[in-house]
Backbone as ProteinMPNN parsed JSONL, in Angstrom:
{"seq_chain_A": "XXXXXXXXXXXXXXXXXXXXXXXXXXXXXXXXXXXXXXXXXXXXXXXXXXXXXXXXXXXXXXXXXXXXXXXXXXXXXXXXXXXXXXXXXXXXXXXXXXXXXXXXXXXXXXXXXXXXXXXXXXXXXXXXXXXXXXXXXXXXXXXXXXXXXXXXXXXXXXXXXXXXXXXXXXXXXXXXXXXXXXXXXXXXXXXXXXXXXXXXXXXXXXXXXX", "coords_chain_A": {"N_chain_A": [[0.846, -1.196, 0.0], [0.36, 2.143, -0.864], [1.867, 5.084, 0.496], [0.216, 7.316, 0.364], [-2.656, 6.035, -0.201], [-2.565, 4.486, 2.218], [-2.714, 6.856, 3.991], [-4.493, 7.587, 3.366], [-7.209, 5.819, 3.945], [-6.527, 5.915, 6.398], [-7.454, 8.402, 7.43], [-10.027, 7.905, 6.665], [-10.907, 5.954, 7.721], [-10.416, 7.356, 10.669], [-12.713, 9.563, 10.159], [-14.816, 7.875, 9.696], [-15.179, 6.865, 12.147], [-15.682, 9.434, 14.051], [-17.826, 10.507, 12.972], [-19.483, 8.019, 13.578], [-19.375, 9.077, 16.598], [-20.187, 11.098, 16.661], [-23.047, 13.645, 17.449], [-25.411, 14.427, 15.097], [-26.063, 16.703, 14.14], [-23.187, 17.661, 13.742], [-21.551, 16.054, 12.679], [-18.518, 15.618, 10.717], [-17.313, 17.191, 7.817], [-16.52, 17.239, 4.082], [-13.963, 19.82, 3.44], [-12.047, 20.261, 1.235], [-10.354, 18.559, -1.503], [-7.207, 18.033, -2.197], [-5.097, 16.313, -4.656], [-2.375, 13.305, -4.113], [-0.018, 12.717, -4.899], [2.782, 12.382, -4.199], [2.985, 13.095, -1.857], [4.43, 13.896, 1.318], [4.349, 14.721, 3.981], [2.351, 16.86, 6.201], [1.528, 19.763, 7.785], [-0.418, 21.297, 10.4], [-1.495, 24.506, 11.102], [-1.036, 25.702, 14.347], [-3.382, 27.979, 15.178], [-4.87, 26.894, 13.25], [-5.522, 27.626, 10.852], [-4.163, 27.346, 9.007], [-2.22, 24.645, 6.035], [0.403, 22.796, 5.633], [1.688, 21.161, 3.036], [4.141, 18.307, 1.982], [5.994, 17.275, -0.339], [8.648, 15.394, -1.87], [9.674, 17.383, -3.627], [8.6, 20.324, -2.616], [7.308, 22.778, -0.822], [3.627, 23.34, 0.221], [1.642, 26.261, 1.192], [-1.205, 26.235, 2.363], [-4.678, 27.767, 2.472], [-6.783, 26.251, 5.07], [-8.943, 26.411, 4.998], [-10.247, 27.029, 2.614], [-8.464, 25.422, 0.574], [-6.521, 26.274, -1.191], [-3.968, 27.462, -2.983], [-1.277, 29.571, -1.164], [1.443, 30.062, -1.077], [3.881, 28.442, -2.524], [6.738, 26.522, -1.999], [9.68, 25.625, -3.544], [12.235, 23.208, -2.965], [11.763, 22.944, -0.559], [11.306, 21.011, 2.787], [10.504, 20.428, 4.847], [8.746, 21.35, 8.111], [7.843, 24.001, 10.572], [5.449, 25.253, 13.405], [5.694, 28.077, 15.323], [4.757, 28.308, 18.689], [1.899, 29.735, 18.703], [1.142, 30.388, 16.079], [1.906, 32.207, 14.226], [4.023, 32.603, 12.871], [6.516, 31.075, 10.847], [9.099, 28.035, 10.089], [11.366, 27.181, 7.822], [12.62, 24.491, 6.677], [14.736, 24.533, 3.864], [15.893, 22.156, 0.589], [18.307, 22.933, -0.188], [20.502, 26.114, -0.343], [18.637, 29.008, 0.985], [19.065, 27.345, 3.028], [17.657, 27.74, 5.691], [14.196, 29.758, 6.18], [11.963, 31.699, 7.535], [9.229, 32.835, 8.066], [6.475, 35.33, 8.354], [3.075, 35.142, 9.966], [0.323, 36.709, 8.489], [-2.741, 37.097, 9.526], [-4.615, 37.115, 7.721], [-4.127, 36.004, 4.031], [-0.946, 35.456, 2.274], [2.291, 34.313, 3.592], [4.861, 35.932, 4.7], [8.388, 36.932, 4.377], [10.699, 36.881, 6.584], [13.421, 36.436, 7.596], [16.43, 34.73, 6.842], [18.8, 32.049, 6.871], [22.082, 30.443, 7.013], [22.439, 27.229, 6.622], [23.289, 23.663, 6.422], [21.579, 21.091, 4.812], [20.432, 17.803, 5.505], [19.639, 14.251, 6.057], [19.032, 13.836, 8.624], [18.132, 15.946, 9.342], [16.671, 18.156, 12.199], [14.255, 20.509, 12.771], [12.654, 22.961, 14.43], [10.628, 25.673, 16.549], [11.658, 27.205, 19.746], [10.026, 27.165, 22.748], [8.793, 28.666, 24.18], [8.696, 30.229, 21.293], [10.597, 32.413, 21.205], [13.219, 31.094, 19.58], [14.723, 29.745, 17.29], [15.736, 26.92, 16.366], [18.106, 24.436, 14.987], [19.331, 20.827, 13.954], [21.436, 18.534, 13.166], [23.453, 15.732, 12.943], [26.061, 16.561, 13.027], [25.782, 18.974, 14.013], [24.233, 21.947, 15.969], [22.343, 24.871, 15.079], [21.413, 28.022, 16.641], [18.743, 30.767, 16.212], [17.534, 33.835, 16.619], [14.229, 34.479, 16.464], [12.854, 36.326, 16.267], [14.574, 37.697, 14.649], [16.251, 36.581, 13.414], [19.307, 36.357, 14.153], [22.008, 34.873, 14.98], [22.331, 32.86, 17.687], [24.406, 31.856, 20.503], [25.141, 28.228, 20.435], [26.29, 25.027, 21.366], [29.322, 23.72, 20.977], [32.306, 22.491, 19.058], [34.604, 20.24, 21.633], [32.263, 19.078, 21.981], [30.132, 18.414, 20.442], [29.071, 15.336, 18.375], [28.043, 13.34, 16.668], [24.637, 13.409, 17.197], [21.895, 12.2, 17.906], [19.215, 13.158, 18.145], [17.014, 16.664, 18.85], [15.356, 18.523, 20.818], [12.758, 20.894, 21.841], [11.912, 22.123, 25.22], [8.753, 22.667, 26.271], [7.982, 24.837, 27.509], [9.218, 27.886, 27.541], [12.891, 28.456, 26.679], [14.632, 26.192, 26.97], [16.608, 23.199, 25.572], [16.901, 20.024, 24.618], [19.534, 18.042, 23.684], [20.338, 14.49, 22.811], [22.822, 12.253, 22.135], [24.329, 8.87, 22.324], [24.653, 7.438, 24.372], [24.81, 9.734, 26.541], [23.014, 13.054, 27.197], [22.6, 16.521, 26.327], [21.668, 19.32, 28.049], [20.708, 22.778, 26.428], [20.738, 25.825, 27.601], [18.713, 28.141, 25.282], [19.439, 31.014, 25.178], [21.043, 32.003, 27.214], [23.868, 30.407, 26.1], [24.433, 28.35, 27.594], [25.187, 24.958, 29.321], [24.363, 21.333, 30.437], [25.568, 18.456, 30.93], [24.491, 14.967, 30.651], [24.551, 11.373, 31.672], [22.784, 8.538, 29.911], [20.294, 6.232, 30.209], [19.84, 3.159, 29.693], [17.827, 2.22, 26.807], [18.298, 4.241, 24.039], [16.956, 4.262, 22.273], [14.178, 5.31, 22.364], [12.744, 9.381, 22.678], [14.306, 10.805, 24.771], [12.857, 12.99, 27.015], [12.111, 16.224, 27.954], [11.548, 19.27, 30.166]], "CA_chain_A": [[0.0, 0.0, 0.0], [1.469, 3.345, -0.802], [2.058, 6.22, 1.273], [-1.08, 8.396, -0.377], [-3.463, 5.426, -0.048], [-2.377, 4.358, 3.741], [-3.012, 8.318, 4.752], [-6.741, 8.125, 3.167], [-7.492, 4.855, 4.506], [-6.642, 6.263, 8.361], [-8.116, 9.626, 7.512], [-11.538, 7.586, 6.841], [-11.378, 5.521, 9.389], [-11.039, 8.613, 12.176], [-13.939, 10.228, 10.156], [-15.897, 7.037, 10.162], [-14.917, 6.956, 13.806], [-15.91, 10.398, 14.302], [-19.415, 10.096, 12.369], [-20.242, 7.196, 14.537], [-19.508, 9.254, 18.011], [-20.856, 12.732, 17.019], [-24.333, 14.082, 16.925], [-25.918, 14.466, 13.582], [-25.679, 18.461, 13.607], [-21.6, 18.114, 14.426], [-20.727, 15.563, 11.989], [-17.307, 16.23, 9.93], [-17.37, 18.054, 6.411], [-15.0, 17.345, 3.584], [-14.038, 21.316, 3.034], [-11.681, 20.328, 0.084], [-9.78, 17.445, -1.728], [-6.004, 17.541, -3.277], [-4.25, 15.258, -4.913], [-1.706, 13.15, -2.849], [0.841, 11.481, -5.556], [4.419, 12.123, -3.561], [2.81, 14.031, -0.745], [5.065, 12.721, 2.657], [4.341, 15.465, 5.736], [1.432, 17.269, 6.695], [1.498, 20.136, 9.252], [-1.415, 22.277, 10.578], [-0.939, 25.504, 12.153], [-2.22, 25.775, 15.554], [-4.574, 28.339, 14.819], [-6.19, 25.627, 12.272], [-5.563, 28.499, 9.271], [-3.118, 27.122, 7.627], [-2.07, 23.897, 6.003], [1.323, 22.856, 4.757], [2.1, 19.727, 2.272], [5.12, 18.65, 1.444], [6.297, 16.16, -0.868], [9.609, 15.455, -2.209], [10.293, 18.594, -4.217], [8.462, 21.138, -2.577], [6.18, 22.921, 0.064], [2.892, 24.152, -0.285], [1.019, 26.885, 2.117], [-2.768, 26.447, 1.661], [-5.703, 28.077, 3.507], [-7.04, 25.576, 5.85], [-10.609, 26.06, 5.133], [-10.544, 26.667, 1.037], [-7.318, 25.173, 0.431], [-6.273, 27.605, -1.533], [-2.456, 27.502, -1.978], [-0.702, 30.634, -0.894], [3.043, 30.298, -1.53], [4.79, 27.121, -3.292], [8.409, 26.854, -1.808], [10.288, 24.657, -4.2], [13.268, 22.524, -2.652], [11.076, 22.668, 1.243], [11.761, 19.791, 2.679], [10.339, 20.58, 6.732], [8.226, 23.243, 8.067], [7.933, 24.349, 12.043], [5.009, 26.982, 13.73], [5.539, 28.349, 16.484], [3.148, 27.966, 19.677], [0.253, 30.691, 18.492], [0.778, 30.131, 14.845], [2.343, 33.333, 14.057], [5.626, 32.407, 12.507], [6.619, 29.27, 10.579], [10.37, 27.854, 9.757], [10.745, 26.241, 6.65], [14.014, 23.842, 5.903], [14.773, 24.078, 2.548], [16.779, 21.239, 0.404], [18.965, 23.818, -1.003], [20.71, 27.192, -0.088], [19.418, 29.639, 2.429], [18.876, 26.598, 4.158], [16.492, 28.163, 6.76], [13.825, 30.828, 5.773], [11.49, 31.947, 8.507], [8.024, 33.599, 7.73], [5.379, 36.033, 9.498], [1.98, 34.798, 9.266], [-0.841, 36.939, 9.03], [-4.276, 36.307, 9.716], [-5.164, 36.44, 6.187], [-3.088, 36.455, 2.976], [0.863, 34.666, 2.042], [3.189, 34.387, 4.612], [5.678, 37.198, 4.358], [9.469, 36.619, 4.727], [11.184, 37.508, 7.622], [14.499, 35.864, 7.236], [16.48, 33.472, 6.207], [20.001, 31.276, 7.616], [22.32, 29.398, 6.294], [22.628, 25.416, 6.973], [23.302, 22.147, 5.482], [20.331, 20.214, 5.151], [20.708, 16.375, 5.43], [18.641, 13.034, 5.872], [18.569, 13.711, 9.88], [17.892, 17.075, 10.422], [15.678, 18.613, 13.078], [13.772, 22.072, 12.831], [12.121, 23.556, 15.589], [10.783, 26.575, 17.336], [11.479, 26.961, 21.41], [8.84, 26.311, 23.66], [8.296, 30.228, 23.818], [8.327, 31.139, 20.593], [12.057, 33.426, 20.762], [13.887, 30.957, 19.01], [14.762, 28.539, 16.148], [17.132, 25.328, 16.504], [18.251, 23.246, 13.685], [19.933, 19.818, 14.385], [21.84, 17.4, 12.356], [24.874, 14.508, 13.42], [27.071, 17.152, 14.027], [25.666, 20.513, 14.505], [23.075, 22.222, 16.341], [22.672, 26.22, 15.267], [20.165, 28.638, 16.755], [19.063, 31.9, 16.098], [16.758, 34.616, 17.344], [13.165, 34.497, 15.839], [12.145, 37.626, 15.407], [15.25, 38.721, 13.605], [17.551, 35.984, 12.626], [20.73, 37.015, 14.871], [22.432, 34.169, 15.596], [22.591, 32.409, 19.193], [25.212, 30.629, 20.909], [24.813, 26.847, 20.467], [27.47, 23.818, 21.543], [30.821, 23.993, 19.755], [33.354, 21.343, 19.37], [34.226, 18.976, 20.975], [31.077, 18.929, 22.545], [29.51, 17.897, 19.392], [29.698, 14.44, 18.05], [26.508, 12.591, 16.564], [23.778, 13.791, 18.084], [20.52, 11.39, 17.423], [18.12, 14.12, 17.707], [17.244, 17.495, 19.639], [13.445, 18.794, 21.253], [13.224, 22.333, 23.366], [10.859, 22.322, 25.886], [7.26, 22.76, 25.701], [8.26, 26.333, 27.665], [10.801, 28.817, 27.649], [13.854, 28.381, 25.486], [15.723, 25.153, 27.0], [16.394, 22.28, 24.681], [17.199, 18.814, 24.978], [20.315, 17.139, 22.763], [20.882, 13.472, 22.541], [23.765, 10.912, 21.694], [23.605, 7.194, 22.224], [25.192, 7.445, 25.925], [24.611, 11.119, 26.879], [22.568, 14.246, 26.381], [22.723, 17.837, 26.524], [20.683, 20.212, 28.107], [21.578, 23.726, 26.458], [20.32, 27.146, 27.374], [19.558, 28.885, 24.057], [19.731, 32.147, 24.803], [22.591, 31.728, 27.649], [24.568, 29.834, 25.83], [25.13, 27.485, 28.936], [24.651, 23.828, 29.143], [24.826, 20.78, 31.532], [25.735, 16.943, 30.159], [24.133, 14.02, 32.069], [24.741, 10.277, 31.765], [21.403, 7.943, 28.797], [20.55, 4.757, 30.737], [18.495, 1.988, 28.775], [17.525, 2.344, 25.39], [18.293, 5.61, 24.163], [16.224, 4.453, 20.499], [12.823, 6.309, 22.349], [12.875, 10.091, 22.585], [14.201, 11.744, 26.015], [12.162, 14.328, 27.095], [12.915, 17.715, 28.609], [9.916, 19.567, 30.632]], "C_chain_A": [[0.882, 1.247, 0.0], [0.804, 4.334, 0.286], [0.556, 7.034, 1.54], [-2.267, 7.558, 0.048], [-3.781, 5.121, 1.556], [-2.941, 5.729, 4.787], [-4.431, 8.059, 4.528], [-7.173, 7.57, 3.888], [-7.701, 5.215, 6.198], [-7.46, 7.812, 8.559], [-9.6, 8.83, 7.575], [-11.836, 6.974, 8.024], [-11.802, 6.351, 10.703], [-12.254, 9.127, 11.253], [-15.004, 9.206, 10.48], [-16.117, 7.012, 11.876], [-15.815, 7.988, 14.343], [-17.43, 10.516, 14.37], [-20.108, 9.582, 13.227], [-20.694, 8.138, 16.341], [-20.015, 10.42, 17.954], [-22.101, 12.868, 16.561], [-24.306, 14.645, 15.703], [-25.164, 16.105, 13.01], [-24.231, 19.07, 13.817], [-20.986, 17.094, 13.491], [-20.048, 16.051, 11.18], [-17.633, 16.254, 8.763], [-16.403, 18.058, 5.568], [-15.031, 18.828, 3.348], [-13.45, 21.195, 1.539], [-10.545, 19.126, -0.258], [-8.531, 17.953, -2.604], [-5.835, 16.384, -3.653], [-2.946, 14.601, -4.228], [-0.93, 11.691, -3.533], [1.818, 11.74, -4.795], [4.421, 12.807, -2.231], [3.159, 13.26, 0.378], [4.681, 13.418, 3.559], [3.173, 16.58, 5.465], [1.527, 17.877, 7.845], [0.195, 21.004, 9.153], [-0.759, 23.167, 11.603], [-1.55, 25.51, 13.233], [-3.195, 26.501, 15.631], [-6.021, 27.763, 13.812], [-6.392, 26.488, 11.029], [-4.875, 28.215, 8.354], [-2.353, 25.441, 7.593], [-1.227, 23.561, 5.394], [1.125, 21.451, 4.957], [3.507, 19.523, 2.114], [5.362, 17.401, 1.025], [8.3, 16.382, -1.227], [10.76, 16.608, -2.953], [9.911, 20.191, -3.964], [7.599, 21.42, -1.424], [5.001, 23.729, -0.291], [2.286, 24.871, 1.095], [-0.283, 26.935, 1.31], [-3.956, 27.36, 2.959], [-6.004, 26.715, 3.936], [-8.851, 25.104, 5.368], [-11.215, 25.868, 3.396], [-9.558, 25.793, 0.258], [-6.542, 25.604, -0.805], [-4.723, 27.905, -1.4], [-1.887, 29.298, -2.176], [0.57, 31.152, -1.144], [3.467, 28.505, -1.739], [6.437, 27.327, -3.199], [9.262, 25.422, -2.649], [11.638, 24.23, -3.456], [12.359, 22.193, -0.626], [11.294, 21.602, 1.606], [11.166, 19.337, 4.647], [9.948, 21.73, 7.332], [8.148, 22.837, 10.005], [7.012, 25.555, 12.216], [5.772, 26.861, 14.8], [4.486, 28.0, 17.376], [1.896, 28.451, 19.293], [0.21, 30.604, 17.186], [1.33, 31.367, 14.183], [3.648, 33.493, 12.961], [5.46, 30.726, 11.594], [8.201, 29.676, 9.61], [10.146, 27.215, 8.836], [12.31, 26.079, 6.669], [13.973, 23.346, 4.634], [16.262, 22.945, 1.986], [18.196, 21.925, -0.11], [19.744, 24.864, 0.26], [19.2, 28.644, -0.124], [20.078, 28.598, 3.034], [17.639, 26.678, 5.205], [15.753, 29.484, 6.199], [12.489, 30.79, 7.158], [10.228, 32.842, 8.145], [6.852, 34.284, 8.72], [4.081, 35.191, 8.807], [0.95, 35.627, 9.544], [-1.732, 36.486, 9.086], [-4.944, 35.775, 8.555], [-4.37, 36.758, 5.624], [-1.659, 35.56, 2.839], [1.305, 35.004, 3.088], [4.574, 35.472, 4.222], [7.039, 36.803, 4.882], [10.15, 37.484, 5.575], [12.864, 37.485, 7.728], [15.066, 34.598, 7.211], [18.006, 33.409, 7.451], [20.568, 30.358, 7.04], [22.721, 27.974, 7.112], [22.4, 24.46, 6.043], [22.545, 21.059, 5.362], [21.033, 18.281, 4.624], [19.544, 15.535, 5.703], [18.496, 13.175, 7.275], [18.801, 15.553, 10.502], [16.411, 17.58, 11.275], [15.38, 20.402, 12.506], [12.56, 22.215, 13.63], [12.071, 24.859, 16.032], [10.836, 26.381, 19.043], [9.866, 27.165, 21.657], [7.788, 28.063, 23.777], [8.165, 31.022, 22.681], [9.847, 32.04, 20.66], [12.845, 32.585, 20.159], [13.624, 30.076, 18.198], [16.105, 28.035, 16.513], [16.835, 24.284, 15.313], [19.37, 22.28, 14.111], [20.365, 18.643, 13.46], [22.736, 16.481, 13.276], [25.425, 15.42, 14.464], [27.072, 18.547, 13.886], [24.199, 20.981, 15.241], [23.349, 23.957, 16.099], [21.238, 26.728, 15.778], [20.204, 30.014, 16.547], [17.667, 32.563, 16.633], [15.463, 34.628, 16.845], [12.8, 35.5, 15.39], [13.154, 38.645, 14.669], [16.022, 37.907, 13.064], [19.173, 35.527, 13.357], [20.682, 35.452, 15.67], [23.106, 33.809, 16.987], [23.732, 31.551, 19.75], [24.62, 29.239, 20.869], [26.259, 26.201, 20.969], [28.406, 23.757, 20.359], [31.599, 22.946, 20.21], [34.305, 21.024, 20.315], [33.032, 18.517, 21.876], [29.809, 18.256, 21.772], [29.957, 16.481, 18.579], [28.137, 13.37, 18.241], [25.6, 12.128, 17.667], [22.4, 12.883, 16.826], [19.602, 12.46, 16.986], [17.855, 15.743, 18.778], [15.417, 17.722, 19.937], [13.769, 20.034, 22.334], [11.782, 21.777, 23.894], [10.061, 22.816, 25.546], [7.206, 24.259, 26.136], [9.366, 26.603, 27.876], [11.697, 28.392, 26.361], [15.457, 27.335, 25.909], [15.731, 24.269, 25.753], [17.226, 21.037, 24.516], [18.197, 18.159, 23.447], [20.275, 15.971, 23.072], [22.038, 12.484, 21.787], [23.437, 9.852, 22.272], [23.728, 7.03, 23.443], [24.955, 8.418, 27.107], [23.662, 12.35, 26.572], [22.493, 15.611, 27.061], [21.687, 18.796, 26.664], [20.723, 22.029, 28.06], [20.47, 24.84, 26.872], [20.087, 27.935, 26.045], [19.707, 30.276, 24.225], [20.444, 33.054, 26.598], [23.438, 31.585, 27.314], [25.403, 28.689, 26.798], [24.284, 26.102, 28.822], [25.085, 23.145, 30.199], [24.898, 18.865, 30.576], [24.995, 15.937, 31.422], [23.714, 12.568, 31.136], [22.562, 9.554, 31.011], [21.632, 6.357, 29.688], [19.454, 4.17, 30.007], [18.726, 2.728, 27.239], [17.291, 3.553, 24.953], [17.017, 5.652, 22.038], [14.634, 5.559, 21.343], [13.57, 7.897, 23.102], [13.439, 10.585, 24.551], [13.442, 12.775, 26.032], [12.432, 15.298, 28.14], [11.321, 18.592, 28.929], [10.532, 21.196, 30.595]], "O_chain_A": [[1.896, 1.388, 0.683], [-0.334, 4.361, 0.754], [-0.011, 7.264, 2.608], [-3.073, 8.205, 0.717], [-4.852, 5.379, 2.106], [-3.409, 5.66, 5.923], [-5.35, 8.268, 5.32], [-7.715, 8.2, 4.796], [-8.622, 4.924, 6.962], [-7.944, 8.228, 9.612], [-10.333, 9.12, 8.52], [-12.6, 7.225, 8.955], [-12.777, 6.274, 11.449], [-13.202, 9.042, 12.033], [-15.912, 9.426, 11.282], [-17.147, 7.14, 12.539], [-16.724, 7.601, 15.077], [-18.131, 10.597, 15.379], [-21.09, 10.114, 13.745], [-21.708, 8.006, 17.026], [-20.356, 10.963, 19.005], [-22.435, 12.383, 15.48], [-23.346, 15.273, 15.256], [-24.36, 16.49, 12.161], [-23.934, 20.252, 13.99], [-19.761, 17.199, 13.433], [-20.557, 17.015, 10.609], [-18.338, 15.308, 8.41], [-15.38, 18.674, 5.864], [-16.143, 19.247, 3.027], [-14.031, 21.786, 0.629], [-9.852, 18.746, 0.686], [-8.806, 18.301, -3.752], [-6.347, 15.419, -3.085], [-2.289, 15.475, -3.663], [-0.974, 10.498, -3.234], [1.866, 10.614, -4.299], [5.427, 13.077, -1.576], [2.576, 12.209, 0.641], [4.514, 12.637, 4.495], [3.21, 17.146, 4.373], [1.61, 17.236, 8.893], [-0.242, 21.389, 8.068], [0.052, 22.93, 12.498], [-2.762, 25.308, 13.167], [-4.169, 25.958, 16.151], [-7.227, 27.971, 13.678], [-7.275, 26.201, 10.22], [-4.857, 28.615, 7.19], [-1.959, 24.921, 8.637], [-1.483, 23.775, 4.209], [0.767, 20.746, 5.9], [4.193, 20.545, 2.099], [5.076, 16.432, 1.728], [8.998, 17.327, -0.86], [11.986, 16.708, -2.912], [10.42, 21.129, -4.578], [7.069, 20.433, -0.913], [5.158, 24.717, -1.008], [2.376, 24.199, 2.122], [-0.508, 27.387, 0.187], [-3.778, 27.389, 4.177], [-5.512, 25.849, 3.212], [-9.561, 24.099, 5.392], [-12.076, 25.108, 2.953], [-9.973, 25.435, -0.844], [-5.827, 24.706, -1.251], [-4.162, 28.353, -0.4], [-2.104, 30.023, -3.147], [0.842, 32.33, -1.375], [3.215, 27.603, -0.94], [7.179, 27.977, -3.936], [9.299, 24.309, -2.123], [12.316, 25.249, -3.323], [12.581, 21.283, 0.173], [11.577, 20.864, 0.663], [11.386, 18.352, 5.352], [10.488, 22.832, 7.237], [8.341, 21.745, 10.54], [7.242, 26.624, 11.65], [6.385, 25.868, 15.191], [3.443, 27.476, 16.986], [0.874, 27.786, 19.468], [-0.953, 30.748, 16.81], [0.833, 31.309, 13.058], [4.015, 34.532, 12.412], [4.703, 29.759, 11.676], [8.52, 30.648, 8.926], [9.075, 26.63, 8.674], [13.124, 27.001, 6.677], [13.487, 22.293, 4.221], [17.321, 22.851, 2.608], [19.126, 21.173, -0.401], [19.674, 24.605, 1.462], [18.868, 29.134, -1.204], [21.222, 28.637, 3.486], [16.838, 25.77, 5.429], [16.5, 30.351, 5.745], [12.218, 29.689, 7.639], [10.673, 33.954, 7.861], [6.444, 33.718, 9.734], [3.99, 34.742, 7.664], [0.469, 35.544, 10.674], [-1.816, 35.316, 8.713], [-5.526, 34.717, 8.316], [-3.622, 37.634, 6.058], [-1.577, 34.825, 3.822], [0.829, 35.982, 3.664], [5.035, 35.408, 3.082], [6.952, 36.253, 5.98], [10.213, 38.696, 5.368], [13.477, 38.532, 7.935], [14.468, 33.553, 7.468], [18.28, 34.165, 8.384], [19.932, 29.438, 6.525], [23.302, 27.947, 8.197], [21.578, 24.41, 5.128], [22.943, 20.013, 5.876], [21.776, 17.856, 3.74], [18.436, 16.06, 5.594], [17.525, 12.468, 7.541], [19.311, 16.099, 11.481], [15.273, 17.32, 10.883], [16.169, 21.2, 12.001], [11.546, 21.553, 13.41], [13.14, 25.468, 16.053], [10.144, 25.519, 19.585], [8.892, 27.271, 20.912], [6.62, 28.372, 23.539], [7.711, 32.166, 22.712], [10.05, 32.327, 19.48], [13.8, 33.315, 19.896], [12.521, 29.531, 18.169], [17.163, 28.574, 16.836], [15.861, 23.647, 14.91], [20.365, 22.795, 14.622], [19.509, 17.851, 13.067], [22.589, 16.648, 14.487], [25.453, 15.427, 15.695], [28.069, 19.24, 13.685], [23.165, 20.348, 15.024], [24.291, 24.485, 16.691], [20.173, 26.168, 15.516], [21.271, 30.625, 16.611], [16.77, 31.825, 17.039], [15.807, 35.697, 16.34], [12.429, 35.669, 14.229], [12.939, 39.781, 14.247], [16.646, 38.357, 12.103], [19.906, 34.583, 13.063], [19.888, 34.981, 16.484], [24.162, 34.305, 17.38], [23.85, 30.425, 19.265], [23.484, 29.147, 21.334], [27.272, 26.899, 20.938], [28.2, 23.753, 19.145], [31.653, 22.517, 21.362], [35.324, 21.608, 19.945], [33.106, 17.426, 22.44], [28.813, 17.737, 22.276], [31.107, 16.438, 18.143], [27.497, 12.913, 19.188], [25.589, 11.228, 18.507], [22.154, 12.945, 15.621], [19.257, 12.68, 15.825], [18.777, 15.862, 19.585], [14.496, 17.159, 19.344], [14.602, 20.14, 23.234], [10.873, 21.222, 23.276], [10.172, 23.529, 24.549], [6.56, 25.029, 25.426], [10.321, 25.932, 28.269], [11.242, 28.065, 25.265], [16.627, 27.452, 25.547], [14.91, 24.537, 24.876], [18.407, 21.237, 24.232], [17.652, 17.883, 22.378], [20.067, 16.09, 24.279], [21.741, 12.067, 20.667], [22.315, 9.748, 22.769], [22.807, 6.351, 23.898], [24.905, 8.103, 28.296], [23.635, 12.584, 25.363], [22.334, 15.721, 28.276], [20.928, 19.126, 25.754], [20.757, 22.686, 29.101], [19.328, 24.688, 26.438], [21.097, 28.443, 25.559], [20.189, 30.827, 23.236], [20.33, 34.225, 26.96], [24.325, 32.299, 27.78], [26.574, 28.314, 26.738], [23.129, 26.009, 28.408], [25.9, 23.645, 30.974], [24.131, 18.456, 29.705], [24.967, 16.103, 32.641], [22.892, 12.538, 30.22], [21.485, 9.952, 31.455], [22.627, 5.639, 29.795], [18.354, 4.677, 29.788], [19.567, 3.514, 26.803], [16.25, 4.114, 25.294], [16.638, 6.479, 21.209], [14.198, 6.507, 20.69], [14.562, 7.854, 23.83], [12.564, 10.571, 25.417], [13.351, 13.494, 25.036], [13.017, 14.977, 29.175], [10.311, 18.58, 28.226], [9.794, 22.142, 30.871]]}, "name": "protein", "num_of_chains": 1, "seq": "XXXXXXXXXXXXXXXXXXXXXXXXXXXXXXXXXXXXXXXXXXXXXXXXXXXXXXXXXXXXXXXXXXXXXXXXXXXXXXXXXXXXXXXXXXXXXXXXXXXXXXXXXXXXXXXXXXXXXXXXXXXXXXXXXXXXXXXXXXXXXXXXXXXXXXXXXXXXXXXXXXXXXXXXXXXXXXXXXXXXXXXXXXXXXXXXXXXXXXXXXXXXXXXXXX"}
């Protein structure tokens, strides 16, 4: 079963699901149907206005409710809101690397700025838990920078760095949790201060950082 088919299949099911448990005058509404030949990631904004696709060669920004696309980022490859929906990171496959967008209420997302980084097969993109920053995470780098302007943050510098599984900031503020197979790092981002502490058991499920 492909990719495209497996998504419909679980999308009907929760609506059938849904159907069954909600009163008549609350049952779910298709609003609008794409097509869904190479389409791999699906984010919604938390405000529920906006809906990015993304397949292999590109990202799309659609309205939520007409779907209605808004901006087509060719090479996209990984998108990130923020907490209120306000903002969204986009990792492209290419050079900036990182481009960062305002969102208004209505209308395209407007560019705010961009960053450069090396996109690979294990990178992370993320906003902090508050909303002031962006963190990008591969093997062997983690950079961050300021959200509402770009201005790059202290992150972990060598030899402190040395394949890192994956990274996650907290749900608040602007800590954020590194991992390796033995160890992980809990950095300040906008300190630049960190503390190391000893991975017991099976480091394959996610640590988490509060």
């Amino acid at each position: 079963m492909s990719f495209c088919a497996e998504v419909k299949v679980r999308l009907w099911l929760i609506l059938l699901l849904l159907t069954q448990l909600l009163p008549a005058s609350a049952k779910p509404t298709v609003l609008w149907e794409t097509r869904c030949e190479d389409a791999r990631l699906v984010w919604l904004s938390p405000r529920g206005n906006l809906v990015v696709l993304g397949d292999s060669h590109k990202l799309q920004i659609r309205e939520a409710r007409t779907g209605r696309i808004l901006t087509t980022l060719a090479g996209g490859k990984q998108a990130s809101f923020n907490s209120d929906g306000t903002r969204l990171a986009v990792l492209m496959s290419g050079q900036p690397g990182i481009r960062v967008f305002t969102l208004p209420p209505q209308g395209p997302p407007r560019p705010l700025w961009s960053a450069q980084a090396k996109p690979s097969s294990e990178d992370t993109l993320q906003f902090s838990g508050d909303g002031s920053c962006v963190g990008w995470c591969d093997s062997k780098a983690i950079k961050l920078w300021r959200a509402a302007d770009g201005q790059a943050l202290p992150g972990p510098t060598p030899p402190q760095i040395d394949n890192f599984l994956g990274m996650r900031f907290a749900h608040r503020g602007h800590r954020l949790l590194a991992w390796q197979d033995k160890q992980a790092l809990v950095w300040d981002a906008l300190t630049g201060k960190g503390t190391w502490f000893p991975l017991e058991g099976d480091t394959m499920h996610t640590p988490q950082v509060g």
